[in-house]
Amino acid sequence: MAILVMKFGGTSVADLDCIHNAALKVKREVDAGWQVAVVVSAMSGETNRLVKLVRDVSTLYDAREYDAIVASGEQVTSGLMALTLQSLGVPARSWQGWQMPMRTDSSHGAARIEGIDTDAMLAKFDEGLHAVCAGFQGVSSDNRIATLGRGGSDTSAVALAAALGAERCDIYTDVDGVYTTDPRLEPDARKIDRIAFEEMLELASQGAKVLQTRSVELAMRYKVPLQVRSSFSDVPGTIVCDEEEIVESNVVTGVAFQREEAKITLQNVSDRPGIAAAIFGPLADANVNVDMIVQNISDDGRTDMTFTVGADDFERAKATIEAARDDIGYEGLVADRDVAKVSVVGIGMRSHTGVAQRMFAALAEEGVNIQVITTSEIKVSVLVQRKYMELAVRSLHAAFGLAEA
Ligand code: ADP
Ligand code: ASP
Ligand code: MG
């Protein structure tokens, strides 16, 4: 029987009515002949609540206990969804990460899936039972509950679809697809019918939280047909697919943003071979994700090194750099926690020049100052003062004509 993975995010399982609504969608697919594996998130707001409990006990917490606590939200919804399906006459049972098991590495809080044993689930499929899996969680090599990073249920769903050889993975959420930018910020944002894996990957990694980055990576690698669609309507969603399957594309496909960034500048570092390694080595060892990097060398040989990190990593980054001060050798550390990153993404940039120029001109016209610039083959990102982020997103959305079909 053909297997379908259906993932429901937090707002789609926010209360019993929502769970009932989602279960009806599952029943419809079951009635159409699919063998279904449902993946659920925690009820919306629940993971935040659990994270806050952890932080209220300790700021430098044991990540294994953090995982034991925050994974519980998905345990509840998986059971509730299984019960609701049963009440609708759909035979189903819940599966926790450790029960499958979904094996992960031991990077607690941001674990990576290493493999999924599907034998037990497939055997239950043969008995006519549909599966309801707790998203976001697996079991680490040291036999502890591990979570996959915020938004990780998307990744659970895609990984499961790959392991089960599912025909499709449908991500049900509170928007009816992937838009040219977050429709909550720009009401003129337009739904994209088809988007290439690579563009989706770039948008996700630049902040579009509609899909967790790792889920797109897995879908691309294992060729899982992926669809983002609404839990609350039946309109067609967005298909994430190979570039070749897209007939027409704009030079720029979307605008993404990351509100919570922080910038650190090390003033007057010595200009010598190995200086970058002396700075970024300890940061990597401390698991700090460094994003943008600029090195400024003036005529008189003075070198400043600027880099950005996510706001969550800021304290750890600063402490790490201060601890390594003697090895690095710098005059001063200047931190700016009031910055955001805005990116334009599109595979059309490979063959069209002038995107960066258009972007800079549009921002200049609005008086938005650019602090740092980075580019890739299909993306240009700029760092701006946080209060200008929304203005920057809207003006770029307009400048690249994204509201028009
Ligand atoms: P879920 O709980 O279902 O996983 P998320 O909140 O993680 O849902 O992701 C859906 C949200 O992603 C939307 O409500 C929307 O605000 C946001 N979003 C950001 N960028 C985009 C985009 N380009 N297209 C659609 N939604 C986006
Ligand atoms: N519940 C988790 C979170 O809020 C995982 C997810 O929803 O994808 O991050
Ligand atoms: Mg999500």
Tab-separated table of C-alpha atoms and ligand atoms in Angstrom:
chain	number	residue	atom	x	y	z
A	1	MET	CA	0.000	0.000	0.000
A	2	ALA	CA	1.286	3.482	-0.842
A	3	ILE	CA	2.502	5.428	2.176
A	4	LEU	CA	1.722	9.076	2.861
A	5	VAL	CA	3.335	11.163	5.611
A	6	MET	CA	1.149	13.976	6.973
A	7	LYS	CA	2.755	16.440	9.406
A	8	PHE	CA	0.691	18.827	11.516
A	9	GLY	CA	2.397	21.828	13.143
A	10	GLY	CA	1.629	23.477	16.461
A	11	THR	CA	-1.315	25.660	15.427
A	12	SER	CA	-2.834	22.678	13.596
A	13	VAL	CA	-2.992	20.719	16.882
A	14	ALA	CA	-3.486	23.707	19.177
A	15	ASP	CA	-6.538	22.235	20.945
A	16	LEU	CA	-8.931	19.298	20.718
A	17	ASP	CA	-11.006	20.958	17.979
A	18	CYS	CA	-7.910	21.486	15.862
A	19	ILE	CA	-6.788	17.905	16.476
A	20	HIS	CA	-10.234	16.725	15.405
A	21	ASN	CA	-10.016	18.843	12.256
A	22	ALA	CA	-6.559	17.408	11.471
A	23	ALA	CA	-7.773	13.864	12.175
A	24	LEU	CA	-10.569	14.350	9.632
A	25	LYS	CA	-7.945	15.181	7.024
A	26	VAL	CA	-6.090	11.998	7.938
A	27	LYS	CA	-9.292	9.974	7.742
A	28	ARG	CA	-9.964	11.337	4.272
A	29	GLU	CA	-6.582	10.071	3.050
A	30	VAL	CA	-7.071	6.735	4.805
A	31	ASP	CA	-10.472	6.384	3.136
A	32	ALA	CA	-8.796	7.155	-0.196
A	33	GLY	CA	-6.590	4.108	0.335
A	34	TRP	CA	-3.377	5.547	1.780
A	35	GLN	CA	-1.352	3.962	4.545
A	36	VAL	CA	-0.712	7.040	6.690
A	37	ALA	CA	2.083	8.011	9.062
A	38	VAL	CA	1.078	11.203	10.869
A	39	VAL	CA	3.758	13.355	12.503
A	40	VAL	CA	2.649	15.887	15.090
A	41	SER	CA	4.170	18.910	16.793
A	42	ALA	CA	3.338	19.999	20.317
A	43	MET	CA	0.289	22.228	20.806
A	44	SER	CA	1.231	25.766	19.794
A	45	GLY	CA	2.933	27.637	22.612
A	46	GLU	CA	3.653	24.436	24.533
A	47	THR	CA	7.312	24.071	23.543
A	48	ASN	CA	7.921	27.726	24.450
A	49	ARG	CA	6.287	27.120	27.803
A	50	LEU	CA	8.492	24.084	28.457
A	51	VAL	CA	11.657	25.907	27.352
A	52	LYS	CA	10.824	28.709	29.757
A	53	LEU	CA	10.415	26.224	32.632
A	54	VAL	CA	13.899	24.891	31.881
A	55	ARG	CA	15.425	28.371	31.735
A	56	ASP	CA	13.675	29.399	34.943
A	57	VAL	CA	15.468	26.560	36.734
A	58	SER	CA	18.866	27.116	35.198
A	59	THR	CA	20.424	29.201	32.442
A	60	LEU	CA	23.366	26.827	31.968
A	61	TYR	CA	21.165	23.750	31.877
A	62	ASP	CA	22.011	20.117	31.127
A	63	ALA	CA	20.873	19.698	27.505
A	64	ARG	CA	19.799	16.078	28.115
A	65	GLU	CA	17.323	17.183	30.746
A	66	TYR	CA	16.189	20.053	28.512
A	67	ASP	CA	15.363	17.411	25.894
A	68	ALA	CA	13.553	15.184	28.386
A	69	ILE	CA	11.343	18.146	29.254
A	70	VAL	CA	10.689	19.820	25.895
A	71	ALA	CA	10.016	16.534	24.058
A	72	SER	CA	6.981	15.967	26.264
A	73	GLY	CA	4.761	18.328	24.241
A	74	GLU	CA	4.821	15.987	21.256
A	75	GLN	CA	4.176	12.942	23.447
A	76	VAL	CA	0.851	14.481	24.475
A	77	THR	CA	-0.313	15.408	20.965
A	78	SER	CA	0.686	12.057	19.468
A	79	GLY	CA	-1.482	10.255	22.018
A	80	LEU	CA	-4.378	12.683	21.569
A	81	MET	CA	-4.222	12.359	17.787
A	82	ALA	CA	-4.175	8.541	17.997
A	83	LEU	CA	-7.198	8.612	20.322
A	84	THR	CA	-9.057	11.033	18.050
A	85	LEU	CA	-8.371	8.870	14.998
A	86	GLN	CA	-9.624	5.823	16.882
A	87	SER	CA	-12.815	7.693	17.754
A	88	LEU	CA	-13.292	8.348	14.030
A	89	GLY	CA	-12.909	4.652	13.302
A	90	VAL	CA	-9.335	4.876	12.022
A	91	PRO	CA	-7.118	2.238	13.696
A	92	ALA	CA	-4.012	4.084	14.904
A	93	ARG	CA	-1.353	4.056	17.594
A	94	SER	CA	1.224	6.563	18.776
A	95	TRP	CA	4.980	6.177	18.400
A	96	GLN	CA	7.529	8.075	20.459
A	97	GLY	CA	10.978	8.686	18.990
A	98	TRP	CA	12.534	5.977	21.189
A	99	GLN	CA	9.890	3.434	20.234
A	100	MET	CA	10.538	3.402	16.483
A	101	PRO	CA	13.400	4.062	17.229
A	102	MET	CA	14.516	7.260	15.489
A	103	ARG	CA	18.221	7.281	16.275
A	104	THR	CA	20.102	10.560	16.569
A	105	ASP	CA	23.563	11.765	17.474
A	106	SER	CA	24.110	13.136	20.952
A	107	SER	CA	24.004	16.879	20.176
A	108	HIS	CA	21.137	17.339	22.607
A	109	GLY	CA	18.881	20.252	21.752
A	110	ALA	CA	19.949	20.212	18.103
A	111	ALA	CA	20.401	16.516	17.366
A	112	ARG	CA	20.752	15.110	13.867
A	113	ILE	CA	18.894	12.004	12.801
A	114	GLU	CA	21.228	9.109	12.045
A	115	GLY	CA	18.688	6.489	11.076
A	116	ILE	CA	15.159	5.260	11.606
A	117	ASP	CA	14.231	1.644	12.170
A	118	THR	CA	10.914	1.269	10.441
A	119	ASP	CA	10.490	-2.515	10.827
A	120	ALA	CA	8.195	-2.345	13.845
A	121	MET	CA	6.056	0.353	12.257
A	122	LEU	CA	5.829	-1.528	8.961
A	123	ALA	CA	4.750	-4.643	10.846
A	124	LYS	CA	1.982	-2.632	12.482
A	125	PHE	CA	1.019	-1.255	9.066
A	126	ASP	CA	0.503	-4.859	8.012
A	127	GLU	CA	-1.890	-5.251	10.917
A	128	GLY	CA	-3.870	-2.280	9.602
A	129	LEU	CA	-2.662	0.267	12.150
A	130	HIS	CA	-1.856	3.787	11.046
A	131	ALA	CA	0.977	5.561	12.830
A	132	VAL	CA	0.987	8.798	14.788
A	133	CYS	CA	4.567	9.821	15.491
A	134	ALA	CA	5.782	12.376	17.991
A	135	GLY	CA	7.789	14.860	15.946
A	136	PHE	CA	10.888	16.748	17.113
A	137	GLN	CA	12.285	13.838	19.140
A	138	GLY	CA	14.529	10.839	18.769
A	139	VAL	CA	16.812	8.756	20.945
A	140	SER	CA	20.521	9.484	21.135
A	141	SER	CA	23.380	6.997	21.060
A	142	ASP	CA	23.573	7.158	24.864
A	143	ASN	CA	19.924	6.111	25.031
A	144	ARG	CA	18.554	9.500	26.067
A	145	ILE	CA	15.684	11.460	24.515
A	146	ALA	CA	17.084	13.968	22.026
A	147	THR	CA	15.329	16.847	20.249
A	148	LEU	CA	16.059	18.102	16.757
A	149	GLY	CA	16.132	21.876	17.265
A	150	ARG	CA	13.195	24.275	17.111
A	151	GLY	CA	10.863	23.558	14.239
A	152	GLY	CA	12.264	20.013	14.139
A	153	SER	CA	8.989	18.188	13.506
A	154	ASP	CA	9.319	19.096	9.837
A	155	THR	CA	12.580	17.175	9.819
A	156	SER	CA	11.033	14.221	11.650
A	157	ALA	CA	8.365	14.065	8.943
A	158	VAL	CA	10.717	14.229	5.968
A	159	ALA	CA	13.154	11.742	7.519
A	160	LEU	CA	10.324	9.347	8.195
A	161	ALA	CA	8.996	9.762	4.657
A	162	ALA	CA	12.453	8.924	3.294
A	163	ALA	CA	12.871	5.910	5.582
A	164	LEU	CA	9.401	4.552	4.788
A	165	GLY	CA	9.757	5.204	1.070
A	166	ALA	CA	6.609	7.340	1.217
A	167	GLU	CA	5.069	8.666	-1.975
A	168	ARG	CA	4.799	12.165	-0.536
A	169	CYS	CA	5.292	14.228	2.608
A	170	ASP	CA	2.614	16.838	3.262
A	171	ILE	CA	3.411	19.575	5.775
A	172	TYR	CA	0.137	20.989	7.125
A	173	THR	CA	0.505	24.389	8.743
A	174	ASP	CA	-1.239	27.707	9.415
A	175	VAL	CA	-0.435	29.237	6.015
A	176	ASP	CA	-1.544	27.668	2.750
A	177	GLY	CA	1.917	27.413	1.252
A	178	VAL	CA	5.296	29.035	0.884
A	179	TYR	CA	4.964	32.747	0.125
A	180	THR	CA	7.308	35.269	-1.473
A	181	THR	CA	7.924	36.453	2.084
A	182	ASP	CA	6.276	35.911	5.477
A	183	PRO	CA	2.641	36.898	4.807
A	184	ARG	CA	2.394	38.077	8.414
A	185	LEU	CA	4.886	40.820	7.680
A	186	GLU	CA	3.891	41.648	4.089
A	187	PRO	CA	0.181	41.215	3.321
A	188	ASP	CA	0.996	41.547	-0.395
A	189	ALA	CA	3.133	38.398	-0.277
A	190	ARG	CA	2.098	35.912	-2.951
A	191	LYS	CA	1.832	32.151	-2.678
A	192	ILE	CA	4.390	30.278	-4.766
A	193	ASP	CA	2.977	27.232	-6.589
A	194	ARG	CA	6.318	25.484	-7.053
A	195	ILE	CA	9.656	26.255	-5.498
A	196	ALA	CA	13.008	24.559	-6.101
A	197	PHE	CA	14.609	22.620	-3.230
A	198	GLU	CA	17.661	24.844	-3.396
A	199	GLU	CA	15.671	28.060	-3.126
A	200	MET	CA	13.592	26.673	-0.295
A	201	LEU	CA	16.767	25.585	1.458
A	202	GLU	CA	18.229	29.059	1.168
A	203	LEU	CA	14.994	30.771	2.267
A	204	ALA	CA	14.698	28.449	5.271
A	205	SER	CA	18.301	28.909	6.302
A	206	GLN	CA	17.903	32.687	6.004
A	207	GLY	CA	14.977	32.663	8.401
A	208	ALA	CA	11.749	31.599	6.626
A	209	LYS	CA	10.546	29.332	9.409
A	210	VAL	CA	7.760	27.706	7.376
A	211	LEU	CA	10.105	24.695	7.001
A	212	GLN	CA	13.060	23.753	9.175
A	213	THR	CA	16.243	23.989	7.071
A	214	ARG	CA	17.308	20.430	7.791
A	215	SER	CA	13.972	19.082	6.528
A	216	VAL	CA	14.572	20.684	3.134
A	217	GLU	CA	18.110	19.308	3.036
A	218	LEU	CA	16.777	15.799	3.662
A	219	ALA	CA	13.973	16.154	1.123
A	220	MET	CA	16.506	17.259	-1.476
A	221	ARG	CA	18.966	14.485	-0.687
A	222	TYR	CA	16.414	11.667	-0.558
A	223	LYS	CA	14.140	13.077	-3.267
A	224	VAL	CA	11.091	13.203	-1.044
A	225	PRO	CA	8.232	15.012	-2.818
A	226	LEU	CA	7.305	17.725	-0.366
A	227	GLN	CA	4.202	19.851	-0.153
A	228	VAL	CA	3.372	22.723	2.226
A	229	ARG	CA	-0.363	23.224	2.680
A	230	SER	CA	-3.017	24.547	5.007
A	231	SER	CA	-4.619	22.674	7.881
A	232	PHE	CA	-7.561	24.995	7.703
A	233	SER	CA	-8.514	24.998	4.029
A	234	ASP	CA	-8.355	22.670	1.046
A	235	VAL	CA	-6.654	24.983	-1.439
A	236	PRO	CA	-3.587	23.538	-3.169
A	237	GLY	CA	-0.329	24.236	-1.371
A	238	THR	CA	3.242	24.781	-2.520
A	239	ILE	CA	5.201	21.929	-4.071
A	240	VAL	CA	8.909	21.870	-3.267
A	241	CYS	CA	10.600	20.106	-6.162
A	242	ASP	CA	13.592	19.877	-8.475
A	243	GLU	CA	14.513	22.974	-10.402
A	244	GLU	CA	13.809	21.193	-13.698
A	245	GLU	CA	10.155	20.817	-12.762
A	246	ILE	CA	9.650	24.576	-12.635
A	247	VAL	CA	8.694	26.136	-15.935
A	248	GLU	CA	9.001	29.822	-15.208
A	249	SER	CA	10.918	31.545	-12.516
A	250	ASN	CA	11.678	35.098	-11.477
A	251	VAL	CA	15.211	36.241	-10.835
A	252	VAL	CA	14.284	36.688	-7.183
A	253	THR	CA	11.833	34.205	-5.670
A	254	GLY	CA	11.543	35.412	-2.108
A	255	VAL	CA	12.709	37.608	0.729
A	256	ALA	CA	13.646	36.104	4.099
A	257	PHE	CA	14.637	37.734	7.343
A	258	GLN	CA	16.194	36.932	10.671
A	259	ARG	CA	15.121	39.363	13.347
A	260	GLU	CA	17.289	38.212	16.219
A	261	GLU	CA	20.889	38.657	15.146
A	262	ALA	CA	23.879	40.046	17.001
A	263	LYS	CA	27.074	41.580	15.673
A	264	ILE	CA	30.482	41.443	17.310
A	265	THR	CA	33.458	43.508	16.165
A	266	LEU	CA	36.965	42.802	17.396
A	267	GLN	CA	38.968	45.979	17.068
A	268	ASN	CA	42.575	46.110	16.061
A	269	VAL	CA	43.334	42.401	15.901
A	270	SER	CA	46.828	41.543	14.776
A	271	ASP	CA	47.168	41.082	11.026
A	272	ARG	CA	48.918	37.722	10.970
A	273	PRO	CA	48.374	34.283	9.447
A	274	GLY	CA	46.163	32.207	11.740
A	275	ILE	CA	44.205	35.087	13.230
A	276	ALA	CA	40.899	33.942	11.730
A	277	ALA	CA	41.503	30.421	13.022
A	278	ALA	CA	42.325	31.821	16.479
A	279	ILE	CA	38.940	33.587	16.535
A	280	PHE	CA	36.635	31.132	14.819
A	281	GLY	CA	38.196	27.892	16.098
A	282	PRO	CA	37.128	28.468	19.725
A	283	LEU	CA	33.688	29.633	18.553
A	284	ALA	CA	33.213	26.408	16.591
A	285	ASP	CA	34.376	24.389	19.603
A	286	ALA	CA	31.744	26.190	21.669
A	287	ASN	CA	29.080	25.244	19.106
A	288	VAL	CA	28.486	28.858	18.133
A	289	ASN	CA	27.101	29.211	14.642
A	290	VAL	CA	28.896	32.119	12.999
A	291	ASP	CA	27.054	33.581	10.063
A	292	MET	CA	28.429	36.685	8.321
A	293	ILE	CA	32.141	37.553	8.546
A	294	VAL	CA	33.934	40.696	7.373
A	295	GLN	CA	37.555	41.574	7.823
A	296	ASN	CA	38.519	45.203	7.440
A	297	ILE	CA	42.159	46.101	6.845
A	298	SER	CA	42.956	49.798	6.577
A	299	ASP	CA	45.999	51.367	4.896
A	300	ASP	CA	47.860	51.691	8.151
A	301	GLY	CA	47.519	47.934	8.699
A	302	ARG	CA	44.825	48.144	11.386
A	303	THR	CA	42.502	45.139	11.128
A	304	ASP	CA	38.971	44.890	12.509
A	305	MET	CA	37.104	41.594	12.393
A	306	THR	CA	33.294	41.676	12.421
A	307	PHE	CA	30.997	38.669	12.574
A	308	THR	CA	27.376	37.900	13.333
A	309	VAL	CA	25.712	35.168	15.388
A	310	GLY	CA	22.099	34.346	16.244
A	311	ALA	CA	20.892	36.220	19.343
A	312	ASP	CA	20.681	32.927	21.254
A	313	ASP	CA	24.380	32.327	20.742
A	314	PHE	CA	25.456	35.845	21.640
A	315	GLU	CA	26.390	35.386	25.306
A	316	ARG	CA	28.308	32.198	24.574
A	317	ALA	CA	30.121	33.833	21.645
A	318	LYS	CA	31.142	36.848	23.718
A	319	ALA	CA	32.320	34.732	26.649
A	320	THR	CA	34.288	32.462	24.288
A	321	ILE	CA	36.048	35.375	22.617
A	322	GLU	CA	36.845	37.033	25.927
A	323	ALA	CA	38.291	33.785	27.259
A	324	ALA	CA	40.518	33.520	24.185
A	325	ARG	CA	41.594	37.168	24.305
A	326	ASP	CA	45.255	36.451	25.038
A	327	ASP	CA	45.547	34.005	22.137
A	328	ILE	CA	43.726	36.265	19.706
A	329	GLY	CA	45.095	39.624	20.780
A	330	TYR	CA	42.600	42.411	20.160
A	331	GLU	CA	42.118	45.913	21.490
A	332	GLY	CA	38.388	46.022	22.101
A	333	LEU	CA	35.164	44.092	21.618
A	334	VAL	CA	32.123	46.014	20.429
A	335	ALA	CA	28.767	44.253	20.478
A	336	ASP	CA	25.568	45.301	18.742
A	337	ARG	CA	22.482	43.270	19.610
A	338	ASP	CA	20.152	45.508	17.684
A	339	VAL	CA	20.583	44.106	14.181
A	340	ALA	CA	18.599	41.927	11.770
A	341	LYS	CA	19.417	40.177	8.511
A	342	VAL	CA	17.397	40.471	5.327
A	343	SER	CA	18.062	38.255	2.302
A	344	VAL	CA	16.797	37.999	-1.252
A	345	VAL	CA	16.885	34.506	-2.774
A	346	GLY	CA	16.448	33.173	-6.292
A	347	ILE	CA	18.069	30.625	-8.585
A	348	GLY	CA	17.647	33.182	-11.387
A	349	MET	CA	20.632	35.021	-9.874
A	350	ARG	CA	22.914	32.425	-11.385
A	351	SER	CA	22.179	33.758	-14.846
A	352	HIS	CA	21.198	37.369	-14.146
A	353	THR	CA	23.479	40.088	-12.889
A	354	GLY	CA	22.501	43.251	-11.065
A	355	VAL	CA	20.408	41.772	-8.247
A	356	ALA	CA	22.717	43.066	-5.525
A	357	GLN	CA	22.757	46.503	-7.135
A	358	ARG	CA	18.960	46.630	-7.282
A	359	MET	CA	18.771	45.519	-3.700
A	360	PHE	CA	21.212	48.174	-2.468
A	361	ALA	CA	19.453	50.895	-4.481
A	362	ALA	CA	16.030	49.951	-3.076
A	363	LEU	CA	17.387	50.077	0.481
A	364	ALA	CA	19.185	53.376	-0.148
A	365	GLU	CA	15.977	54.900	-1.407
A	366	GLU	CA	14.352	54.106	1.944
A	367	GLY	CA	17.348	55.427	3.847
A	368	VAL	CA	18.233	51.981	5.221
A	369	ASN	CA	21.923	51.720	6.019
A	370	ILE	CA	23.648	48.407	5.212
A	371	GLN	CA	26.139	47.226	7.835
A	372	VAL	CA	27.389	43.918	6.402
A	373	ILE	CA	26.834	42.157	3.070
A	374	THR	CA	27.254	38.484	2.169
A	375	THR	CA	26.369	36.680	-1.022
A	376	SER	CA	26.082	33.171	-2.381
A	377	GLU	CA	25.290	32.005	-5.886
A	378	ILE	CA	21.551	32.376	-5.278
A	379	LYS	CA	21.300	34.848	-2.392
A	380	VAL	CA	22.301	38.304	-1.212
A	381	SER	CA	22.036	39.086	2.502
A	382	VAL	CA	22.412	42.392	4.295
A	383	LEU	CA	22.620	43.234	7.965
A	384	VAL	CA	20.585	46.273	9.028
A	385	GLN	CA	19.540	47.959	12.227
A	386	ARG	CA	16.618	45.957	13.600
A	387	LYS	CA	14.128	48.819	13.489
A	388	TYR	CA	14.567	48.965	9.704
A	389	MET	CA	14.025	45.257	9.101
A	390	GLU	CA	10.347	45.369	8.194
A	391	LEU	CA	10.819	48.407	5.988
A	392	ALA	CA	13.700	46.629	4.248
A	393	VAL	CA	11.652	43.468	3.656
A	394	ARG	CA	8.688	45.387	2.247
A	395	SER	CA	10.751	47.631	0.018
A	396	LEU	CA	12.682	44.667	-1.411
A	397	HIS	CA	9.456	42.740	-1.942
A	398	ALA	CA	8.166	45.670	-3.966
A	399	ALA	CA	11.454	46.405	-5.747
A	400	PHE	CA	11.636	42.866	-7.132
A	401	GLY	CA	7.972	42.881	-8.144
A	402	LEU	CA	7.181	39.876	-5.961
A	403	ALA	CA	3.566	40.821	-5.348
A	404	GLU	CA	2.784	40.450	-9.046
A	405	ALA	CA	2.245	36.980	-10.424
B	1	ADP	P1	4.072	25.030	12.272
B	1	ADP	O1	3.756	25.223	13.716
B	1	ADP	O2	2.939	24.541	11.481
B	1	ADP	O3	5.340	24.271	12.046
B	1	ADP	P2	5.516	27.506	11.825
B	1	ADP	O4	5.074	28.650	12.667
B	1	ADP	O5	6.755	26.803	12.209
B	1	ADP	O6	4.292	26.514	11.698
B	1	ADP	O7	5.671	27.971	10.304
B	1	ADP	C1	4.626	28.627	9.644
B	1	ADP	C2	4.852	30.139	9.714
B	1	ADP	O8	5.986	30.460	8.924
B	1	ADP	C3	3.759	30.966	9.090
B	1	ADP	O9	2.730	31.216	10.008
B	1	ADP	C4	4.481	32.239	8.660
B	1	ADP	O10	4.297	33.298	9.565
B	1	ADP	C5	5.954	31.840	8.691
B	1	ADP	N1	6.662	32.135	7.435
B	1	ADP	C6	7.876	32.748	7.357
B	1	ADP	N2	8.242	32.894	6.094
B	1	ADP	C7	7.272	32.368	5.328
B	1	ADP	C8	7.102	32.209	3.918
B	1	ADP	N3	8.026	32.635	3.039
B	1	ADP	N4	5.976	31.605	3.476
B	1	ADP	C9	5.041	31.166	4.349
B	1	ADP	N5	5.155	31.287	5.692
B	1	ADP	C10	6.259	31.875	6.185
B	2	ASP	N1	7.378	21.727	18.998
B	2	ASP	C1	8.699	22.012	18.453
B	2	ASP	C2	8.931	23.510	18.380
B	2	ASP	O1	8.057	24.282	18.738
B	2	ASP	C3	8.920	21.330	17.129
B	2	ASP	C4	8.025	21.777	16.002
B	2	ASP	O2	6.952	22.346	16.266
B	2	ASP	O3	8.376	21.543	14.839
B	2	ASP	O4	9.985	23.923	17.992
B	3	MG	MG	7.357	24.831	12.197
